[in-house]
Amino acid sequence: MKALRGRAELLCLSGPHPVPAGAGEPGLLGKTPVPPLPDPRPCPPEEQPRGWWFSEEADVFSALQEPAVCRGLEEALGTVARAMDQWGPFDGLLGFSQGAALAALVCALGQAGDPRFPLPRFVILVSGFCPRGLGLKEPILKSPLSLPSLHVFGDTDRVIPSQESMQLASQFPEAITLTHPGGHFIPAAAPQRQAYLKFLDQFAE
């Protein structure tokens, strides 16, 4: 995010699972071994789409359906855990769409005492939603998440409807919401840039 240039160092993680062509929303493989993490680097250019987990055997994902199992979720959590161990601690987490749902789950696991996921100082969730089909992890997301959060979502988002993002925001007692008139993307116009910087300024050392 250009708005953060000079204010923050970003480490970008891609989901461990490549998404097959035509699969639609990200998700995927399940039991494919996760390769070693690359050295930290700036956000990569466009590459093959990748996802954090799948909700069906057909290698697809829908945020609005209740899956029988989140296939590949443990590999996704392992990827984040190794990044936190190798390059942490991190001041904050930023996630978009399925990545926002994963970031919320990581924070919930950290708050519940999972040593793999030390709590960050804040989280920014763009087009996020409450993940479904978590099995034994489901109750973890029912407890309020006590860390500052900024929730960004579009009024015309057809992939993750705004009510889904609002439901996720309701899990954070200190939530700040930022809406925009667009759809499923990270907004970067002047009003949003100002809101990002205002939110982040409270954590400046």
Short mmCIF file of C-alpha atoms in Angstrom, two decimals:
data_model
loop_
_atom_site.label_atom_id
_atom_site.label_comp_id
_atom_site.label_asym_id
_atom_site.label_seq_id
_atom_site.Cartn_x
_atom_site.Cartn_y
_atom_site.Cartn_z
CA MET A 1 0.00 0.00 0.00
CA LYS A 2 1.62 3.22 -1.21
CA ALA A 3 -0.07 5.17 1.58
CA LEU A 4 2.16 3.39 4.10
CA ARG A 5 5.43 4.10 2.30
CA GLY A 6 7.93 5.48 4.78
CA ARG A 7 5.67 4.69 7.72
CA ALA A 8 5.69 0.90 7.82
CA GLU A 9 7.64 -2.08 6.56
CA LEU A 10 5.32 -4.65 5.01
CA LEU A 11 5.83 -8.39 4.74
CA CYS A 12 3.40 -9.85 2.20
CA LEU A 13 2.31 -13.46 2.50
CA SER A 14 0.49 -15.39 -0.22
CA GLY A 15 -1.77 -18.30 0.56
CA PRO A 16 0.00 -21.67 0.43
CA HIS A 17 -2.42 -23.12 -2.11
CA PRO A 18 -2.43 -22.21 -5.83
CA VAL A 19 -5.95 -21.74 -7.15
CA PRO A 20 -6.72 -23.68 -10.35
CA ALA A 21 -7.82 -21.63 -13.33
CA GLY A 22 -11.54 -20.93 -13.24
CA ALA A 23 -11.90 -21.88 -9.58
CA GLY A 24 -13.41 -18.49 -8.67
CA GLU A 25 -12.99 -17.46 -5.05
CA PRO A 26 -9.72 -18.64 -3.53
CA GLY A 27 -9.35 -21.76 -1.46
CA LEU A 28 -7.53 -25.13 -2.14
CA LEU A 29 -5.51 -28.17 -1.74
CA GLY A 30 -5.54 -29.58 1.75
CA LYS A 31 -2.71 -32.03 2.12
CA THR A 32 -0.13 -30.63 -0.25
CA PRO A 33 3.08 -29.93 1.75
CA VAL A 34 3.79 -26.24 2.20
CA PRO A 35 7.21 -25.27 0.79
CA PRO A 36 9.70 -23.27 2.90
CA LEU A 37 8.87 -19.59 3.19
CA PRO A 38 10.87 -17.31 0.89
CA ASP A 39 12.93 -14.45 2.23
CA PRO A 40 10.80 -11.41 3.08
CA ARG A 41 10.45 -9.06 0.16
CA PRO A 42 8.15 -6.32 -1.12
CA CYS A 43 4.70 -7.33 -2.29
CA PRO A 44 5.12 -9.46 -5.44
CA PRO A 45 3.71 -8.52 -8.83
CA GLU A 46 0.68 -10.31 -10.22
CA GLU A 47 1.15 -14.05 -10.05
CA GLN A 48 -0.98 -17.17 -10.16
CA PRO A 49 -3.91 -16.66 -7.78
CA ARG A 50 -3.41 -18.33 -4.41
CA GLY A 51 -5.76 -19.03 -1.53
CA TRP A 52 -5.66 -19.92 2.13
CA TRP A 53 -8.15 -22.80 2.21
CA PHE A 54 -10.93 -24.53 0.25
CA SER A 55 -14.43 -25.37 1.36
CA GLU A 56 -15.16 -28.07 -1.22
CA GLU A 57 -13.45 -31.01 -2.88
CA ALA A 58 -13.76 -29.17 -6.19
CA ASP A 59 -11.02 -26.73 -5.12
CA VAL A 60 -13.36 -23.78 -4.74
CA PHE A 61 -14.29 -21.51 -1.87
CA SER A 62 -17.43 -19.60 -0.95
CA ALA A 63 -17.45 -17.28 2.04
CA LEU A 64 -21.25 -17.44 2.22
CA GLN A 65 -21.68 -21.22 2.48
CA GLU A 66 -21.26 -23.48 5.49
CA PRO A 67 -18.61 -26.03 4.44
CA ALA A 68 -18.28 -29.46 5.98
CA VAL A 69 -14.56 -28.83 6.41
CA CYS A 70 -12.06 -26.03 5.76
CA ARG A 71 -9.64 -27.98 3.59
CA GLY A 72 -6.10 -26.64 3.75
CA LEU A 73 -6.72 -24.37 6.74
CA GLU A 74 -4.07 -26.01 8.93
CA GLU A 75 -1.48 -25.46 6.21
CA ALA A 76 -2.54 -21.82 6.02
CA LEU A 77 -2.22 -21.38 9.78
CA GLY A 78 1.18 -23.06 9.62
CA THR A 79 2.35 -20.59 6.97
CA VAL A 80 1.35 -17.64 9.14
CA ALA A 81 2.84 -19.21 12.27
CA ARG A 82 6.20 -19.73 10.59
CA ALA A 83 6.21 -16.16 9.30
CA MET A 84 5.53 -14.86 12.79
CA ASP A 85 8.28 -17.03 14.22
CA GLN A 86 10.87 -16.11 11.57
CA TRP A 87 10.15 -12.41 11.09
CA GLY A 88 8.02 -11.28 14.02
CA PRO A 89 6.99 -9.69 16.17
CA PHE A 90 4.63 -7.64 14.03
CA ASP A 91 2.87 -4.46 15.07
CA GLY A 92 -0.19 -5.26 13.00
CA LEU A 93 -1.88 -7.59 10.55
CA LEU A 94 -3.55 -6.56 7.30
CA GLY A 95 -5.79 -8.98 5.44
CA PHE A 96 -8.04 -8.78 2.38
CA SER A 97 -11.08 -11.00 1.74
CA GLN A 98 -10.19 -14.58 2.72
CA GLY A 99 -6.93 -13.23 4.12
CA ALA A 100 -8.93 -10.91 6.38
CA ALA A 101 -10.94 -13.86 7.68
CA LEU A 102 -7.69 -15.72 8.33
CA ALA A 103 -6.17 -12.70 10.11
CA ALA A 104 -9.22 -12.53 12.38
CA LEU A 105 -8.89 -16.24 13.16
CA VAL A 106 -5.17 -15.84 13.90
CA CYS A 107 -5.98 -13.04 16.35
CA ALA A 108 -8.70 -15.15 17.97
CA LEU A 109 -6.33 -18.09 18.36
CA GLY A 110 -3.67 -15.80 19.83
CA GLN A 111 -6.13 -14.33 22.31
CA ALA A 112 -7.17 -17.86 23.28
CA GLY A 113 -3.55 -18.64 24.17
CA ASP A 114 -2.16 -20.33 21.06
CA PRO A 115 1.60 -19.68 21.42
CA ARG A 116 2.09 -19.70 17.64
CA PHE A 117 0.19 -16.44 17.28
CA PRO A 118 1.29 -13.59 19.57
CA LEU A 119 -1.29 -10.84 19.43
CA PRO A 120 -0.40 -7.83 17.28
CA ARG A 121 -1.11 -4.29 18.42
CA PHE A 122 -3.82 -3.84 15.77
CA VAL A 123 -5.46 -5.44 12.76
CA ILE A 124 -6.82 -4.01 9.49
CA LEU A 125 -9.42 -6.19 7.77
CA VAL A 126 -10.61 -5.33 4.25
CA SER A 127 -13.70 -7.07 2.86
CA GLY A 128 -13.50 -9.52 5.74
CA PHE A 129 -16.01 -12.06 7.00
CA CYS A 130 -16.41 -14.58 9.81
CA PRO A 131 -15.04 -17.89 8.51
CA ARG A 132 -17.48 -20.79 8.58
CA GLY A 133 -16.97 -24.51 9.05
CA LEU A 134 -14.13 -24.21 11.56
CA GLY A 135 -15.19 -27.24 13.58
CA LEU A 136 -13.58 -27.20 17.01
CA LYS A 137 -12.18 -23.71 16.32
CA GLU A 138 -15.68 -22.26 15.79
CA PRO A 139 -16.26 -21.15 19.42
CA ILE A 140 -12.98 -19.21 19.43
CA LEU A 141 -14.42 -16.57 17.11
CA LYS A 142 -17.49 -16.14 19.33
CA SER A 143 -15.51 -14.33 22.02
CA PRO A 144 -14.92 -10.57 21.63
CA LEU A 145 -11.48 -9.78 20.21
CA SER A 146 -9.89 -7.14 22.40
CA LEU A 147 -7.51 -5.33 20.06
CA PRO A 148 -7.93 -2.18 17.95
CA SER A 149 -9.24 -2.91 14.48
CA LEU A 150 -10.08 -1.08 11.28
CA HIS A 151 -12.68 -2.72 9.04
CA VAL A 152 -12.89 -1.56 5.42
CA PHE A 153 -15.61 -2.71 3.04
CA GLY A 154 -17.51 -1.61 -0.05
CA ASP A 155 -21.21 -0.86 -0.23
CA THR A 156 -21.44 -2.63 -3.60
CA ASP A 157 -19.17 -5.61 -2.85
CA ARG A 158 -20.82 -8.64 -4.48
CA VAL A 159 -18.16 -11.12 -3.37
CA ILE A 160 -18.30 -10.37 0.36
CA PRO A 161 -21.53 -8.45 1.07
CA SER A 162 -21.13 -5.57 3.49
CA GLN A 163 -23.25 -7.30 6.15
CA GLU A 164 -20.64 -10.07 6.32
CA SER A 165 -17.90 -7.53 7.05
CA MET A 166 -20.13 -5.80 9.59
CA GLN A 167 -20.70 -9.11 11.36
CA LEU A 168 -16.94 -9.62 11.63
CA ALA A 169 -16.49 -6.06 12.92
CA SER A 170 -19.04 -6.76 15.66
CA GLN A 171 -16.58 -9.25 17.18
CA PHE A 172 -14.18 -6.38 17.92
CA PRO A 173 -15.43 -4.04 20.69
CA GLU A 174 -12.92 -1.36 19.58
CA ALA A 175 -13.79 -1.67 15.88
CA ILE A 176 -13.60 1.31 13.55
CA THR A 177 -15.43 0.88 10.24
CA LEU A 178 -14.58 2.57 6.97
CA THR A 179 -16.99 2.14 4.08
CA HIS A 180 -16.58 3.13 0.45
CA PRO A 181 -18.98 3.14 -2.52
CA GLY A 182 -17.02 0.53 -4.48
CA GLY A 183 -16.83 -3.23 -4.58
CA HIS A 184 -14.32 -5.96 -3.75
CA PHE A 185 -10.97 -4.17 -3.59
CA ILE A 186 -8.71 -2.24 -1.24
CA PRO A 187 -9.66 1.43 -1.68
CA ALA A 188 -6.78 3.88 -1.93
CA ALA A 189 -8.38 7.24 -2.76
CA ALA A 190 -7.46 10.26 -0.66
CA PRO A 191 -10.27 9.84 1.93
CA GLN A 192 -9.29 6.23 2.58
CA ARG A 193 -5.57 7.04 2.73
CA GLN A 194 -6.26 9.67 5.35
CA ALA A 195 -8.34 7.19 7.36
CA TYR A 196 -5.57 4.56 7.21
CA LEU A 197 -2.94 7.03 8.39
CA LYS A 198 -5.15 8.39 11.16
CA PHE A 199 -5.73 4.86 12.43
CA LEU A 200 -2.03 3.96 12.26
CA ASP A 201 -0.80 7.18 13.84
CA GLN A 202 -2.04 6.05 17.25
CA PHE A 203 0.51 3.21 17.14
CA ALA A 204 3.48 5.31 16.04
CA GLU A 205 6.39 5.14 18.46
#
